[in-house]
Tab-separated table of C-alpha atoms in Angstrom:
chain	number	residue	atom	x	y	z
A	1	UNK	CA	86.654	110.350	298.482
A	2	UNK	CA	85.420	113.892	296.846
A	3	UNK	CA	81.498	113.168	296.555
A	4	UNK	CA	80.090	114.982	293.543
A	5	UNK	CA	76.040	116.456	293.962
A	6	UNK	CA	74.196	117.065	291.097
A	7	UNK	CA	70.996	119.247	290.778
A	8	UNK	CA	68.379	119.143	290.117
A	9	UNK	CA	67.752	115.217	289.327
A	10	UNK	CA	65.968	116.288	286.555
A	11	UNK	CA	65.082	118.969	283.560
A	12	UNK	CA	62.105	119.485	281.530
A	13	UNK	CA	63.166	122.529	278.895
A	14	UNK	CA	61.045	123.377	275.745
A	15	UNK	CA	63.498	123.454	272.660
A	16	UNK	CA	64.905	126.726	272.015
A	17	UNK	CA	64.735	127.587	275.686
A	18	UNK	CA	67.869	127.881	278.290
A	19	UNK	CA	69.057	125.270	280.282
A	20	UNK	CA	70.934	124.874	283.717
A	21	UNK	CA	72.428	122.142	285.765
A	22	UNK	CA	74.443	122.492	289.490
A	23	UNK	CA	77.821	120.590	290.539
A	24	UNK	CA	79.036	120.658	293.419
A	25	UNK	CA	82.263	118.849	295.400
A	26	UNK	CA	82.576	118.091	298.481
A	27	UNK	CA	86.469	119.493	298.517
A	28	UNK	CA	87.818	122.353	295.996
A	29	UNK	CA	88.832	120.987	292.843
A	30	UNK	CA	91.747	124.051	292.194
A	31	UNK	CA	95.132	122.661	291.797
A	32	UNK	CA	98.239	123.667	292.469
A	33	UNK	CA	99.095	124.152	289.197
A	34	UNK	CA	96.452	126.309	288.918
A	35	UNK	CA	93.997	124.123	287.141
A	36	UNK	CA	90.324	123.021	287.993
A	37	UNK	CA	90.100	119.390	287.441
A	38	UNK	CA	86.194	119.404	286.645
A	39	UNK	CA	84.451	117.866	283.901
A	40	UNK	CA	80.950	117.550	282.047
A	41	UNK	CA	79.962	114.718	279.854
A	42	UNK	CA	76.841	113.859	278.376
A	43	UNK	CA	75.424	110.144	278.342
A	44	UNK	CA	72.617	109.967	275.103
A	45	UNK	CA	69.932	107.183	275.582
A	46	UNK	CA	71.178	103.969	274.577
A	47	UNK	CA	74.953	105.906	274.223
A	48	UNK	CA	78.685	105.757	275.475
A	49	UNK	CA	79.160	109.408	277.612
A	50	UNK	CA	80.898	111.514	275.717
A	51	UNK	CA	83.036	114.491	276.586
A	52	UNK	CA	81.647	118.138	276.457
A	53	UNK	CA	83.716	120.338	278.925
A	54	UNK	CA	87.154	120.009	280.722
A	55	UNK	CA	88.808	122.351	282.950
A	56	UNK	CA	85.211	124.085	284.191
A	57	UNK	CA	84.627	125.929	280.938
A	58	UNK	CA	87.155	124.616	277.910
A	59	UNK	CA	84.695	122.909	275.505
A	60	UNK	CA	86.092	119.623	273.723
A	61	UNK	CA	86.349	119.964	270.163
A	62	UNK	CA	83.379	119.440	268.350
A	63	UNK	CA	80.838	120.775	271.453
A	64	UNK	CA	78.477	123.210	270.115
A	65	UNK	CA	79.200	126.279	271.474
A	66	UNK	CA	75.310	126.462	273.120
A	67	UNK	CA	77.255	124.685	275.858
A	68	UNK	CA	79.200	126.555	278.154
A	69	UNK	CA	80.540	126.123	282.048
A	70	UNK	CA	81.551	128.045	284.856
A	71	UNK	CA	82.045	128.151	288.393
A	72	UNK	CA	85.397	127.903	290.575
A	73	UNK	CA	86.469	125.652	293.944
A	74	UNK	CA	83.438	123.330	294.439
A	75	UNK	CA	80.614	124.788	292.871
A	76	UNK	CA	80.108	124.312	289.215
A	77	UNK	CA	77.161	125.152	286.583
A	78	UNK	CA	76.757	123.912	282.892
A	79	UNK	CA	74.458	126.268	280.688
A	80	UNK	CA	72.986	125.275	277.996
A	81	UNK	CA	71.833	128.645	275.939
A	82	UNK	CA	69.217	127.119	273.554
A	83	UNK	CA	68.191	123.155	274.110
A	84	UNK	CA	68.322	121.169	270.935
A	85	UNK	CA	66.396	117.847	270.530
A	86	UNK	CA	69.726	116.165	270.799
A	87	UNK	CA	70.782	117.579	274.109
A	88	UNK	CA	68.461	114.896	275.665
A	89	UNK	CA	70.092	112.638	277.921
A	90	UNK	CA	71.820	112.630	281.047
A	91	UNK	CA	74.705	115.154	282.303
A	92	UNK	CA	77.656	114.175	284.775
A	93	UNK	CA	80.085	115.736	286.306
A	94	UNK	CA	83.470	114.242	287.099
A	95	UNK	CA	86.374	115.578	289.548
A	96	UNK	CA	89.870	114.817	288.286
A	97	UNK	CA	91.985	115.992	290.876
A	98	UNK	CA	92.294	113.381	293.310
A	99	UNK	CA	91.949	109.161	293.011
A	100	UNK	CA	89.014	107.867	293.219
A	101	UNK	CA	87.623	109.918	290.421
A	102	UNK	CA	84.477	110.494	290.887
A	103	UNK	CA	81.123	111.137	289.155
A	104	UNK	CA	78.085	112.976	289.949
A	105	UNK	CA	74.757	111.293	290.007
A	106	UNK	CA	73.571	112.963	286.718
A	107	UNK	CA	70.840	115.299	285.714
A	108	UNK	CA	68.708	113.860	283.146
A	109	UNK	CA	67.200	116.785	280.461
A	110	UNK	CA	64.258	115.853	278.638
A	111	UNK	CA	62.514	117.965	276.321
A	112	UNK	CA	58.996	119.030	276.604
B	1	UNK	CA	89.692	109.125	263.384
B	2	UNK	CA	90.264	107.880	267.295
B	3	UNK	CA	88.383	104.431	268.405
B	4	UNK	CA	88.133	102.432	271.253
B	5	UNK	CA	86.570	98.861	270.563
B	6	UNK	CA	85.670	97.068	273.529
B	7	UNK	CA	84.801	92.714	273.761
B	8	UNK	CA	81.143	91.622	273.468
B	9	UNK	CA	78.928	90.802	276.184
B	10	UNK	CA	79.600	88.067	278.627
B	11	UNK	CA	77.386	85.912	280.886
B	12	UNK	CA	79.515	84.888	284.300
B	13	UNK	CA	78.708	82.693	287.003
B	14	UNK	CA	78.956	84.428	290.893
B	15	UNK	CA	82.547	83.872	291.420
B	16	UNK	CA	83.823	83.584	288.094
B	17	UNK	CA	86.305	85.983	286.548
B	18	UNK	CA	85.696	88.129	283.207
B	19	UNK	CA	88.210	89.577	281.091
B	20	UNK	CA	87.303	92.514	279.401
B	21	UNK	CA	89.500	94.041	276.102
B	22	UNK	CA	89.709	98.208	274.477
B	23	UNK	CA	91.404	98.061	271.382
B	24	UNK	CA	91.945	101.474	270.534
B	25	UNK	CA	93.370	102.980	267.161
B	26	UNK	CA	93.769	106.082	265.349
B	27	UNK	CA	96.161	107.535	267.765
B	28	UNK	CA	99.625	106.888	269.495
B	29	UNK	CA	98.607	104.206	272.078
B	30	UNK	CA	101.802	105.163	274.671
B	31	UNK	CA	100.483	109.003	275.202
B	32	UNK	CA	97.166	108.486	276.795
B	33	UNK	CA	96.071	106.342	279.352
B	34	UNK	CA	93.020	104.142	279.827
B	35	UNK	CA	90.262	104.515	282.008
B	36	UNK	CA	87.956	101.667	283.000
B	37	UNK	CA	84.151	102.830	284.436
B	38	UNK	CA	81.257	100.772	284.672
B	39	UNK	CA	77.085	101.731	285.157
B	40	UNK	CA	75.086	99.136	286.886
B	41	UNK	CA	71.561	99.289	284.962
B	42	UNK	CA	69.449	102.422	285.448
B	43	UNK	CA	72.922	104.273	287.880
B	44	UNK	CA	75.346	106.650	287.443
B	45	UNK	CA	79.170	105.947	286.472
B	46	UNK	CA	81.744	104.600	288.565
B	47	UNK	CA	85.530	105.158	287.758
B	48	UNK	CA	87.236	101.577	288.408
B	49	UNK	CA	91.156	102.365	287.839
B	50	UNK	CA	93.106	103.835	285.064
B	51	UNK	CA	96.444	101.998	283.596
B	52	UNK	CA	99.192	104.401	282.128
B	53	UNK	CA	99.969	103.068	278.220
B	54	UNK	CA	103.607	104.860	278.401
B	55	UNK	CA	104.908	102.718	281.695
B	56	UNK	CA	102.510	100.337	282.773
B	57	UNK	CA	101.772	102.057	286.024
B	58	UNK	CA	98.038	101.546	287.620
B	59	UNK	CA	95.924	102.954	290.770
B	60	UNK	CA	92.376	101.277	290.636
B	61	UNK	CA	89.372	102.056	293.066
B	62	UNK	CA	89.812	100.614	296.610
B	63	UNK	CA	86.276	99.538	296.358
B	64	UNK	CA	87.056	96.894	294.547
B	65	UNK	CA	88.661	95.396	297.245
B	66	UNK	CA	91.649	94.329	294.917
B	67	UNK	CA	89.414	92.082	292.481
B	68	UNK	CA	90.004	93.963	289.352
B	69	UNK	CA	93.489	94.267	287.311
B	70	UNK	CA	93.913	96.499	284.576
B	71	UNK	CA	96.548	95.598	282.012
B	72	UNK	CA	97.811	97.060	278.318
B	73	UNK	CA	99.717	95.485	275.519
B	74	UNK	CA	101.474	98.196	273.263
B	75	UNK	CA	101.983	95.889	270.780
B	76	UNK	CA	98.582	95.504	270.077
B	77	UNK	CA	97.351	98.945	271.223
B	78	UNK	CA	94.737	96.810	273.532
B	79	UNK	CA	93.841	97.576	277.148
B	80	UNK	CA	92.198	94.749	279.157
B	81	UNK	CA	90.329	94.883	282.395
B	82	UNK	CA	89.897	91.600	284.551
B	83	UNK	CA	86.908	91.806	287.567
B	84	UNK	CA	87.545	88.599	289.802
B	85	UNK	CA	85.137	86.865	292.218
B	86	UNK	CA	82.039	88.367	290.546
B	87	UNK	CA	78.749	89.171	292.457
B	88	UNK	CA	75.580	89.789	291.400
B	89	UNK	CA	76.226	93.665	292.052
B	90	UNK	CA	78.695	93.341	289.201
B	91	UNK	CA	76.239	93.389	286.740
B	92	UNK	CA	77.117	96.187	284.619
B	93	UNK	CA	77.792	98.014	281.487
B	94	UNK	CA	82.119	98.155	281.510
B	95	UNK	CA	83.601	101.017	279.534
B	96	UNK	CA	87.325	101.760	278.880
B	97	UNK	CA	87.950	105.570	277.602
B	98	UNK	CA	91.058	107.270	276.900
B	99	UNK	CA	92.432	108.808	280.225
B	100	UNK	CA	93.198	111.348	281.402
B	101	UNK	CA	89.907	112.992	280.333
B	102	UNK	CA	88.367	110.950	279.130
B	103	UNK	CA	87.890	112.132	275.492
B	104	UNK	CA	87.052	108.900	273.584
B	105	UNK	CA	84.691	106.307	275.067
B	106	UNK	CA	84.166	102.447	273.838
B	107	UNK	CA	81.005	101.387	273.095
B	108	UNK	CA	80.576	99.511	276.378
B	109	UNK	CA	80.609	95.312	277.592
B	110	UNK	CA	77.582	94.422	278.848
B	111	UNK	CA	78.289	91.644	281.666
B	112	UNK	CA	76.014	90.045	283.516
B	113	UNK	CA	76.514	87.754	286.771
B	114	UNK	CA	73.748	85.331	287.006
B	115	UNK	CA	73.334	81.802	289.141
């Protein structure tokens, strides 16, 4: 199974400031058909996750565009340019490229 | 607008089975698959098994050990997941989202496995 690390475990980030979280697999995540099967979702207190990011950087519709991701093979970041009160919450990562899929642990943002 | 509505909450015995339903709507059912997850309380997500809505086909997580069947009915739009031989460590919060990204999420089926 690909096993998914997230860092850091946590994130303390005063509104209006940047945030940034790690991913990284334990085998690329580049297809053959040229695709990176990586995702980001966001789990709100008391919430379903929802979808943010597919495909390392392509944001799902409706994602503010504060959100953006990057990286390539097995490492992975999702920036967050400006933290908004409603960005609290936890963030996994999910590879999609071989069964099991599998999560990362999560980094949880709160705001100071 | 896309929804998936999952069962309410169920209270199992250790050993018992639970059958858990996603009725989705607002979209063409035989396009997308369904994912099943769960999140035992205060963890992360685990992906379970997915079931393709267009031909029935399934792969689930072999850590289940083969306890957990994942079923659809086009008729009725519904995907249904059924955990045998519960344990304790099933205690969970069981979502179904719409595969293969995952884009749309129930609203999650609290079960819990108590003696």
């Amino acid at each position: 199974d690909i096993l998914m690390t997230q860092t850091p475990l946590s994130l303390s980030v005063t509104p209006g400031q940047p945030a940034s979280m790690s991913c990284k697999s334990s085998q690329s995540l580049l297809h053959s058909d040229g695709k990176t099967y990586l995702c980001w979702y966001l789990q709100r207190p008391g919430q379903s996750p929802q979808l943010l990011i597919c495909e390392v950087s392509r944001r799902f519709s409706g994602v503010p565009d504060r959100f953006s991701g990057s990286g390539s093979g097995t490492d992975f970041t999702l920036k967050i340019s400006r933290v908004e009160a409603e960005d609290v919450g936890v963030y996994y990562c999910m590879q999609g490229i071989q069964i099991p899929l599998t999560f990362g642990g999560g980094t949880r943002v709160e705001i100071k | 607008q896309i929804q998936l509505v999952q069962s309410g909450a169920e209270v199992k015995r250790p050993g018992a089975s639970v059958k858990v339903s996603c009725k989705t709507s607002g979209y063409i059912f035989s396009r997308y698959g369904i994912g099943w997850m769960r999140q035992a309380p205060g963890r992360g997500l685990e992906w379970m098994g997915w079931i393709s809505s267009y031909n029935g086909n399934t792969e689930y997580a072999k850590w289940l050990q083969g306890r957990v069947t994942i079923t659809s009915d086009t008729s009725t739009s519904t995907a249904y997941m059924e955990l045998r031989s519960l344990k304790s460590d099933d205690t969970a919060i069981y979502y179904c989202a719409r595969a293969p990204v995952f884009d749309s999420w129930g609203q999650g089926t609290t079960v819990v496995v108590s003696s």
